[in-house]
Amino acid sequence: MSQDPQPTRTAAASPARRAFVVLAVAAVYLAAAYAGLAFASSATRESLVWPAAGLALAAVVLGGPWFAAAVFLGGLVFDLASGVPPALALLLSTGRAAGALAGRHMVQGSGDFSPRLEKVRDVVWLVAGGAVVSPLVAATAGTLALLGAGSIAAADAAHVWLTWWRGDALGILFLAPAILTWASARRPAGAVAPAAGIALAAGAALAIGGAFVASTLVVAADHGGVGAANVVVFALFALSMWPATRLPVREVATFMLAMAACTILATAAGFGPFAAEYGESALSVLHSFLAFVALTALLVAAAGEEGRAARRELAASEARFRSLTEPVSYTH
């Protein structure tokens, strides 16, 4: 079977075009970094929600190592604009770019990774190489840089590192699949139309977001008990799996991104079962919930895509077999 070629769209581009694309990605990275900063809870600006990491990994996987320059530049501008000393900003930006490159190397380490994420092995490579290794490198480099600069105390290093890793991992789990699958989109035979799939994904995400907000009343009515909160969380997890069993991977990734945005914003505003039950720790608990939702939904969607592909191949094989075994009539 032929493997999907890995896109390296800047390889044949002119230097001017390549520079323009890198600057454009750097600008988007900067915007994503500021979006993540809105959820930071400490003076060192580590955030449990860091969508810029997902953009960084997707950029270097799709566009090649050149896009690490965009990650570096966007991070550097972000740090300098936030008042970080230039030397420290250089170290932090280098760590982010190195993390993206390490994630790319791990994701594509098998040699047959497809950004369409239509096979379980592709999801495993993305999660293991992207959502684990890439944040590991960036968080370690960033924490060491902050320690060396005296920006954090040694006693806070573990907390800073863990928050950094978790924020990057969540950004990769939710943003990278959407970018990868849309950038390499291919509509399989028999799949729902793109507009219909997007409408279903968006509708499901809004429905779950509405249920998430409405659950605040259910948990509050439980008068401090954990029973209602647990029931709501399990119900939301089950509902989140419905799109994964019905839609192509691209639309599932779209659903996951929209659902994550709805639940994160609702929790930050004080709504939902986590805010009602866990207070200031709500975002941290929601982070774990979303991570398991993303992992499970991606695996279920990829397994479903593999099953559909196998059925299509079997139907084609049966059709070829019938064409070879049908009696041939001769006329004289």
Coordinates of C-alpha atoms in Angstrom, one line a residue:
M1 CA 0.0 0.0 0.0
S2 CA 1.3 3.5 -0.8
Q3 CA 1.8 5.8 2.1
D4 CA 0.7 9.4 2.4
P5 CA 3.6 11.6 1.5
Q6 CA 4.6 14.0 4.2
P7 CA 3.9 17.5 3.2
T8 CA 6.8 19.8 3.2
R9 CA 5.2 22.8 1.5
T10 CA 8.0 25.2 2.0
A11 CA 10.7 23.0 0.5
A12 CA 10.1 24.1 -3.0
A13 CA 8.9 27.6 -2.2
S14 CA 11.0 30.7 -3.0
P15 CA 12.9 32.3 -0.1
A16 CA 10.5 35.3 -0.1
R17 CA 7.4 33.1 0.0
R18 CA 8.9 30.9 2.7
A19 CA 9.7 34.0 4.8
F20 CA 6.2 35.3 4.4
V21 CA 4.7 32.0 5.5
V22 CA 7.0 31.7 8.5
L23 CA 6.0 35.2 9.6
A24 CA 2.3 34.5 9.1
V25 CA 2.6 31.3 11.3
A26 CA 4.6 33.3 13.8
A27 CA 1.8 35.9 14.0
V28 CA -0.8 33.1 14.5
Y29 CA 1.4 31.5 17.2
L30 CA 1.7 34.9 19.0
A31 CA -2.1 35.2 19.0
A32 CA -2.5 31.6 20.3
A33 CA 0.0 32.4 23.0
Y34 CA -2.0 35.4 24.2
A35 CA -5.1 33.2 24.2
G36 CA -3.4 30.8 26.5
L37 CA -2.1 33.5 28.7
A38 CA -5.7 34.4 29.6
F39 CA -5.8 31.1 31.6
A40 CA -2.5 31.5 33.4
S41 CA -2.7 31.4 37.2
S42 CA 0.8 32.3 38.3
A43 CA 3.3 35.2 37.9
T44 CA 5.5 33.0 35.8
R45 CA 2.6 32.7 33.2
E46 CA 2.4 29.0 32.9
S47 CA -1.0 28.0 31.7
L48 CA -3.0 24.8 31.8
V49 CA -4.4 25.8 28.4
W50 CA -1.7 26.5 25.8
P51 CA -3.1 26.2 22.2
A52 CA 0.1 27.6 20.8
A53 CA 1.8 24.2 21.4
G54 CA -0.8 22.5 19.2
L55 CA -0.2 25.0 16.4
A56 CA 3.6 24.6 16.7
L57 CA 3.5 20.8 16.4
A58 CA 1.1 20.9 13.5
A59 CA 3.1 23.5 11.7
V60 CA 6.4 21.6 11.8
V61 CA 4.7 18.3 11.0
L62 CA 2.9 19.7 7.9
G63 CA 5.5 22.3 6.8
G64 CA 8.8 20.8 7.9
P65 CA 11.5 22.0 10.2
W66 CA 11.5 25.4 8.7
F67 CA 8.4 26.3 10.8
A68 CA 10.3 25.9 14.0
A69 CA 11.6 29.4 13.1
A70 CA 8.0 30.6 13.3
V71 CA 7.6 29.0 16.7
F72 CA 10.8 30.6 17.9
L73 CA 9.9 34.1 16.5
G74 CA 6.4 34.1 17.8
G75 CA 7.5 32.9 21.2
L76 CA 10.3 35.5 21.3
V77 CA 7.9 38.4 20.5
F78 CA 5.5 37.1 23.0
D79 CA 8.1 37.0 25.8
L80 CA 9.7 40.3 25.0
A81 CA 6.3 42.0 24.8
S82 CA 5.5 40.5 28.2
G83 CA 8.6 42.1 29.8
V84 CA 10.8 39.0 29.9
P85 CA 14.5 39.8 29.8
P86 CA 16.0 39.3 26.3
A87 CA 18.4 36.5 27.3
L88 CA 15.7 34.6 29.1
A89 CA 13.3 35.2 26.2
L90 CA 15.8 33.6 23.8
L91 CA 16.1 30.5 26.0
L92 CA 12.4 30.1 26.4
S93 CA 11.7 30.5 22.7
T94 CA 14.5 28.1 21.8
G95 CA 13.0 25.5 24.2
R96 CA 9.6 25.9 22.5
A97 CA 11.0 25.4 19.1
A98 CA 13.1 22.4 20.2
G99 CA 10.0 20.9 21.7
A100 CA 8.1 21.2 18.4
L101 CA 11.0 19.7 16.5
A102 CA 11.3 16.8 19.0
G103 CA 7.6 16.2 18.7
R104 CA 7.9 16.1 14.9
H105 CA 10.7 13.7 15.0
M106 CA 8.8 11.4 17.3
V107 CA 5.5 11.6 15.4
Q108 CA 7.1 10.8 12.1
G109 CA 9.5 8.3 13.6
S110 CA 7.6 5.4 12.2
G111 CA 8.0 6.6 8.6
D112 CA 4.4 6.0 7.7
F113 CA 2.6 8.6 9.8
S114 CA -0.4 10.2 8.1
P115 CA -1.7 13.6 9.3
R116 CA -5.2 12.4 8.3
L117 CA -5.2 10.3 11.6
E118 CA -7.4 7.7 9.9
K119 CA -5.5 4.8 11.6
V120 CA -5.1 4.0 15.3
R121 CA -1.3 3.9 14.9
D122 CA -1.4 7.5 13.7
V123 CA -3.3 8.6 16.8
V124 CA -0.9 6.7 19.0
W125 CA 2.2 8.4 17.4
L126 CA 0.5 11.8 17.7
V127 CA -0.3 11.2 21.4
A128 CA 2.9 9.5 22.4
G129 CA 5.3 11.6 20.3
G130 CA 3.4 14.9 20.2
A131 CA 1.4 15.2 23.4
V132 CA 4.0 13.6 25.6
V133 CA 7.5 14.2 24.2
S134 CA 7.1 17.6 22.7
P135 CA 5.7 19.2 25.9
L136 CA 8.4 17.3 27.9
V137 CA 11.2 19.0 26.0
A138 CA 9.6 22.4 26.1
A139 CA 8.6 22.3 29.7
T140 CA 12.0 21.0 30.8
A141 CA 14.0 23.6 28.8
G142 CA 11.7 26.4 30.0
T143 CA 11.7 25.4 33.6
L144 CA 15.5 25.2 33.7
A145 CA 15.8 28.6 32.0
L146 CA 13.5 30.1 34.6
L147 CA 15.4 28.5 37.4
G148 CA 18.7 29.7 36.0
A149 CA 17.5 33.2 35.6
G150 CA 16.1 33.3 39.2
S151 CA 12.5 33.8 37.9
I152 CA 11.2 31.0 40.0
A153 CA 12.3 29.4 43.3
A154 CA 13.6 25.8 43.3
A155 CA 10.6 24.8 45.5
D156 CA 8.2 25.9 42.7
A157 CA 10.1 24.2 39.8
A158 CA 8.1 21.0 39.9
H159 CA 4.8 22.8 39.9
V160 CA 5.9 25.1 37.0
W161 CA 7.2 22.1 35.0
L162 CA 4.0 20.1 35.5
T163 CA 1.7 23.0 34.6
W164 CA 3.8 23.8 31.5
W165 CA 3.7 20.2 30.4
R166 CA 0.0 19.8 31.0
G167 CA -0.9 23.0 29.2
D168 CA 1.2 22.1 26.1
A169 CA -0.2 18.6 26.1
L170 CA -3.8 19.8 26.1
G171 CA -3.1 22.3 23.3
I172 CA -1.6 19.5 21.2
L173 CA -4.4 17.1 21.9
F174 CA -7.1 19.5 20.8
L175 CA -5.7 21.9 18.3
A176 CA -3.1 19.7 16.4
P177 CA -5.6 17.1 15.3
A178 CA -8.0 19.7 13.9
I179 CA -5.2 21.4 11.9
L180 CA -3.6 18.2 10.7
T181 CA -6.8 16.7 9.5
W182 CA -8.1 19.8 7.8
A183 CA -4.8 20.5 6.1
S184 CA -4.6 17.0 4.7
A185 CA -8.3 16.6 4.1
R186 CA -9.6 13.8 1.9
R187 CA -13.2 12.8 1.8
P188 CA -13.6 9.0 1.9
A189 CA -16.3 7.4 -0.2
G190 CA -19.5 7.2 1.6
A191 CA -18.5 9.9 4.2
V192 CA -20.9 12.6 5.1
A193 CA -20.6 15.9 3.2
P194 CA -18.1 18.3 4.8
A195 CA -20.8 20.9 5.5
A196 CA -23.1 18.3 7.1
G197 CA -20.2 16.9 9.1
I198 CA -19.2 20.3 10.4
A199 CA -22.8 21.2 11.2
L200 CA -23.1 17.9 13.2
A201 CA -19.8 18.5 15.0
A202 CA -20.6 22.1 15.9
G203 CA -24.1 21.2 16.9
A204 CA -22.9 18.4 19.2
A205 CA -20.3 20.6 20.7
L206 CA -22.8 23.3 21.4
A207 CA -25.3 20.8 22.8
I208 CA -22.7 19.4 25.2
G209 CA -21.5 22.9 26.1
G210 CA -25.1 23.9 26.9
A211 CA -25.5 20.7 29.0
F212 CA -22.2 21.5 30.7
V213 CA -23.4 25.0 31.7
A214 CA -26.8 23.8 32.8
S215 CA -25.3 21.1 35.0
T216 CA -24.2 23.9 37.3
L217 CA -27.8 23.9 38.7
V218 CA -27.8 20.2 39.1
V219 CA -24.6 20.1 41.1
A220 CA -25.7 23.1 43.2
A221 CA -28.9 21.3 44.0
D222 CA -26.9 18.4 45.4
H223 CA -25.9 20.7 48.4
G224 CA -22.2 19.9 48.3
G225 CA -22.5 16.2 47.6
V226 CA -20.3 14.6 45.0
G227 CA -23.0 12.3 43.6
A228 CA -24.6 14.7 41.1
A229 CA -21.2 16.0 39.9
N230 CA -20.0 12.5 39.2
V231 CA -23.2 11.6 37.3
V232 CA -22.9 14.7 35.2
V233 CA -19.3 14.1 34.4
F234 CA -19.9 10.5 33.3
A235 CA -22.9 11.5 31.2
L236 CA -20.8 14.2 29.5
F237 CA -18.1 11.7 28.7
A238 CA -20.6 9.3 27.2
L239 CA -22.2 12.0 25.1
S240 CA -18.8 13.1 23.9
M241 CA -18.2 9.7 22.4
W242 CA -21.3 9.9 20.1
P243 CA -19.6 12.0 17.4
A244 CA -16.5 9.7 17.5
T245 CA -18.7 6.7 16.5
R246 CA -20.6 8.5 13.7
L247 CA -18.3 11.1 12.0
P248 CA -15.0 11.0 10.1
V249 CA -11.9 11.9 12.1
R250 CA -11.7 15.4 10.7
E251 CA -15.1 16.3 11.9
V252 CA -14.4 14.5 15.3
A253 CA -11.3 16.7 15.7
T254 CA -13.5 19.8 14.9
F255 CA -16.0 18.7 17.5
M256 CA -13.3 18.1 20.1
L257 CA -11.9 21.6 19.6
A258 CA -15.2 23.3 19.8
M259 CA -16.3 21.3 22.9
A260 CA -13.0 22.1 24.6
A261 CA -13.4 25.8 23.9
C262 CA -17.0 25.7 25.3
T263 CA -16.1 23.8 28.5
I264 CA -12.9 25.7 29.2
L265 CA -14.6 29.1 28.8
A266 CA -17.6 28.0 30.9
T267 CA -15.4 26.6 33.7
A268 CA -13.3 29.8 33.7
A269 CA -16.5 31.8 34.0
G270 CA -17.6 29.7 37.0
F271 CA -20.1 27.4 35.3
G272 CA -20.2 23.6 34.9
P273 CA -19.8 20.6 37.2
F274 CA -16.1 21.2 37.8
A275 CA -16.5 24.9 38.8
A276 CA -19.4 24.0 41.1
E277 CA -17.6 21.2 42.8
Y278 CA -13.9 22.1 42.8
G279 CA -13.8 25.9 42.9
E280 CA -10.3 27.2 42.2
S281 CA -9.0 23.8 41.1
A282 CA -11.8 23.4 38.5
L283 CA -9.6 24.1 35.5
S284 CA -7.0 21.6 36.6
V285 CA -9.7 18.9 37.0
L286 CA -11.3 19.8 33.7
H287 CA -7.9 19.5 32.1
S288 CA -7.7 15.8 33.0
F289 CA -11.3 15.2 31.9
L290 CA -10.6 16.8 28.5
A291 CA -7.4 14.9 28.0
F292 CA -9.2 11.5 28.4
V293 CA -12.0 12.7 26.2
A294 CA -9.6 13.6 23.4
L295 CA -7.6 10.5 23.7
T296 CA -10.6 8.2 23.7
A297 CA -12.5 10.1 20.9
L298 CA -9.5 10.1 18.6
L299 CA -8.9 6.4 19.1
V300 CA -12.5 5.5 18.6
A301 CA -12.8 7.7 15.5
A302 CA -9.6 6.2 14.0
A303 CA -10.7 2.7 14.7
G304 CA -14.1 3.5 13.0
E305 CA -12.3 4.9 10.0
E306 CA -10.1 1.7 9.8
G307 CA -13.3 -0.4 9.9
R308 CA -15.0 1.6 7.2
A309 CA -11.9 1.4 5.0
A310 CA -11.8 -2.4 5.5
R311 CA -15.4 -2.7 4.5
R312 CA -14.9 -0.6 1.4
E313 CA -11.9 -2.8 0.4
L314 CA -13.8 -6.0 1.1
A315 CA -16.7 -4.8 -1.1
A316 CA -14.3 -3.9 -3.9
S317 CA -12.6 -7.3 -3.6
E318 CA -16.0 -9.0 -3.8
A319 CA -17.0 -7.0 -6.8
R320 CA -13.7 -8.0 -8.6
F321 CA -14.2 -11.6 -7.6
R322 CA -17.7 -11.7 -9.0
S323 CA -16.5 -10.1 -12.3
L324 CA -14.0 -12.9 -12.7
T325 CA -16.3 -15.8 -11.8
E326 CA -19.4 -14.7 -13.7
P327 CA -20.1 -16.9 -16.7
V328 CA -19.3 -15.4 -20.0
S329 CA -21.8 -15.9 -22.8
Y330 CA -20.6 -16.3 -26.4
T331 CA -22.6 -15.4 -29.4
H332 CA -22.0 -16.9 -32.9

